[in-house]
Coordinates of C-alpha atoms in Angstrom, one line a residue:
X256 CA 9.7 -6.2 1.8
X257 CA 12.8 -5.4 -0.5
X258 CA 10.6 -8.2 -3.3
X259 CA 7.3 -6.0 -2.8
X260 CA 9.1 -2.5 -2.9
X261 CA 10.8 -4.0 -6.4
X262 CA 7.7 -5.1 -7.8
X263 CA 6.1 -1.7 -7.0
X264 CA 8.6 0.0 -8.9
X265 CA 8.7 -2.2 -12.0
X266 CA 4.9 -2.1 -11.8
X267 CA 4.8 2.3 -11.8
X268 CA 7.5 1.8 -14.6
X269 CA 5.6 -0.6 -16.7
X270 CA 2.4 1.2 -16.5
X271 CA 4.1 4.4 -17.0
X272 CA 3.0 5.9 -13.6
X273 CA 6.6 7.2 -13.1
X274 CA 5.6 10.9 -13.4
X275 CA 2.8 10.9 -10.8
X276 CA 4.3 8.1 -8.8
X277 CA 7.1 7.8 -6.1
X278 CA 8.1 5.9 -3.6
X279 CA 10.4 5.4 -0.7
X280 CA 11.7 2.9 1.1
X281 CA 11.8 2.9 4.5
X282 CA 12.7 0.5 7.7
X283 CA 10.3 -0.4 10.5
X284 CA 7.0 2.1 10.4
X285 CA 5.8 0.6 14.2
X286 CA 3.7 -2.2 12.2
X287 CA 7.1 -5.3 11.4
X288 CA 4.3 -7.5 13.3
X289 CA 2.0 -6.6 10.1
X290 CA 4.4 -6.0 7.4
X291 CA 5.6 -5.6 4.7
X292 CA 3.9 -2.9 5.0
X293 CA 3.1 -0.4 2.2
X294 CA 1.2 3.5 2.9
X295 CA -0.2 5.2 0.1
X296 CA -0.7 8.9 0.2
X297 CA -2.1 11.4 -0.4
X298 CA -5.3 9.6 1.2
X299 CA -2.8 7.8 3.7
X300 CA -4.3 4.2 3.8
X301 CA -1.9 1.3 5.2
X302 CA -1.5 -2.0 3.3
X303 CA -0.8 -4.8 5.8
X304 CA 1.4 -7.8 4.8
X305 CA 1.8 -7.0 1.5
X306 CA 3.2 -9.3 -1.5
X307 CA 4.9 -8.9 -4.4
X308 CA 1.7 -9.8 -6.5
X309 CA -0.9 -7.1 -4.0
X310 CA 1.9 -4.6 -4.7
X311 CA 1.2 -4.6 -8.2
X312 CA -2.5 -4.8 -7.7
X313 CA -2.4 -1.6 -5.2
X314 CA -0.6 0.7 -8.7
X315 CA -3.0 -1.0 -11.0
X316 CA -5.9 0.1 -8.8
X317 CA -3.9 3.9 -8.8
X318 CA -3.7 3.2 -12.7
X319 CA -7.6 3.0 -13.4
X320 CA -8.2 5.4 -10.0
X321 CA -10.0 2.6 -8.4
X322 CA -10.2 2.3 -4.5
X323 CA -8.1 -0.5 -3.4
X324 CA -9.7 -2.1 -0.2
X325 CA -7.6 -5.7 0.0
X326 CA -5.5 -5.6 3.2
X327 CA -6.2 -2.4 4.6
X328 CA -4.7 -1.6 7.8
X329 CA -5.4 1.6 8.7
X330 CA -7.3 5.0 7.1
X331 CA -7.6 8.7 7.6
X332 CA -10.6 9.7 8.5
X333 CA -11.7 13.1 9.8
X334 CA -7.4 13.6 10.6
X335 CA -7.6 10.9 12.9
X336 CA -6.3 7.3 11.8
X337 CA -8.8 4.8 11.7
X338 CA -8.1 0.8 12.3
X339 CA -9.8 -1.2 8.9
X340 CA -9.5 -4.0 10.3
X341 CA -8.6 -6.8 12.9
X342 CA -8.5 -10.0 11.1
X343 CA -5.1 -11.3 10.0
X344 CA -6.0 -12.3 7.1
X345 CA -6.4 -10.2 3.3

């Protein structure tokens, strides 16, 4: 996790996303069987095992306001989280 929060961060740097950008790092969000994970808000979607390299894909998509659908967990929908998926795999 701490190698995909770092390569977040030098990503939002690098594309100079550091005004409309932040994050936080946090411990266990009740998903360590599916992590690292990363949530992005405001729409609330939940990356599963997220690497370095799908880190810096997710703030590229955020870059050129494109959805980013690879290894989505969970959604919002209606107020109500919404499971994306089942498979394992991205």
């Amino acid at each position: 996790a701490d190698e995909v929060t770092q390569a977040i961060r030098v990503t939002i740097d690098k594309s100079g996303l550091t005004d409309t950008v932040h994050t936080t790092k946090t411990l266990c969000n009740g998903q360590c069987s599916s992590g690292p994970i990363v949530i992005s808000y405001p729409k609330g979607n939940w990356y599963e095992r997220m690497t370095p390299e799908t880190g810096k894909e997710l703030i590229c998509s955020i870059q050129e306001e494109q959805p980013f659908t690879k290894k989505c967990l969970y959604t919002i929908e209606k107020g109500q989280f919404r499971k994306v998926k089942t498979s394992k795999e991205g």
